[in-house]
Amino acid sequence: MRYLILSDIHANREALSAVLAFVRRKPWDKVVFLGDLVGYGANPNQTVDMMRALRPLVAIRGNHDKVCSGIEDGELFNRVALQAAMWTRGKLTPSNLKWLRSLPEGPMVVDGAFAVSHGTPIDEDAYIFGEIEALNVFRQTNFPVCFFGHSHFPVIFGLSPDAITTVLTVAPSFRFRLRPGARYLINPGSIGQPRDGNPLASFAIYDSDSQAVTIHRIPYRVEQAQERILRAGLPRPLADRLALGR
Ligand SMILES: [Fe+2]
């Protein structure tokens, strides 16, 4: 089975459109979404509509989905994120608001084969930035493979019996073969707001038969996404960061 692993789209319609156009030429079977469909970007309804049309096998909520849909009040958000979340809450159609509110909390197990979480499988709002956080998650869970989001950069943490390793991907397309006996925590990166200094949209395809994960970086019309943010009256830093990838 080939899974499209999508995360942190953040209402960036241009980025999601570019990813979907790219995968039209790729074989894939099912969509799995790791949370943060909205928040920051200027096209929340269009991105929710696009995700709903993909009929994801599993879609879990992110912290921005919770605040934008009114499940949480965003007291831990910074000023810019909160402003964008309140703007988004006012723009979402009743149907899309209801759909977002119905997204389950991670972790969830997909096809009995792998797990997905937004932040970590222990705390949906916590971050995995480095090996210490990854090691703590490996120790407190027993999933052989877990895909996560929230930190907005693609990374593969592998735990073998004697060491933890980190693979940070920089190539436009990076293929990684999972080794038998090792465990993995994998972030496919962010589609709508990458933060690794690379503005290209990031996502993964996981082939569970060949045990290969490919992380793709896709160019999209960044200027158009920025223009929409500014025209919507959203804070300028949200537009500026898209070109910088941070
Ligand atoms: Fe996010």
JSON list of C-alpha atoms and ligand atoms in Angstrom, two decimals, residues 8 10 35-36 40 63-64 118 150 152 195, ligand 1:
[
{"chain": "A", "resi": 8, "resn": "ASP", "atom": "CA", "xyz": [0.81, 21.11, 8.42]},
{"chain": "A", "resi": 10, "resn": "HIS", "atom": "CA", "xyz": [-1.97, 25.68, 7.22]},
{"chain": "A", "resi": 35, "resn": "GLY", "atom": "CA", "xyz": [-3.04, 17.77, 11.45]},
{"chain": "A", "resi": 36, "resn": "ASP", "atom": "CA", "xyz": [-2.95, 21.58, 11.08]},
{"chain": "A", "resi": 40, "resn": "TYR", "atom": "CA", "xyz": [-1.76, 31.10, 9.24]},
{"chain": "A", "resi": 63, "resn": "ASN", "atom": "CA", "xyz": [-3.23, 22.46, 17.59]},
{"chain": "A", "resi": 64, "resn": "HIS", "atom": "CA", "xyz": [-4.26, 25.10, 15.02]},
{"chain": "A", "resi": 118, "resn": "HIS", "atom": "CA", "xyz": [0.38, 15.55, 15.38]},
{"chain": "A", "resi": 150, "resn": "HIS", "atom": "CA", "xyz": [3.92, 19.93, 14.25]},
{"chain": "A", "resi": 152, "resn": "HIS", "atom": "CA", "xyz": [7.41, 21.71, 10.28]},
{"chain": "A", "resi": 195, "resn": "ARG", "atom": "CA", "xyz": [10.59, 25.87, 8.71]},
{"chain": "B", "resi": 1, "resn": "FE", "atom": "FE", "xyz": [1.59, 23.30, 12.32]}
]
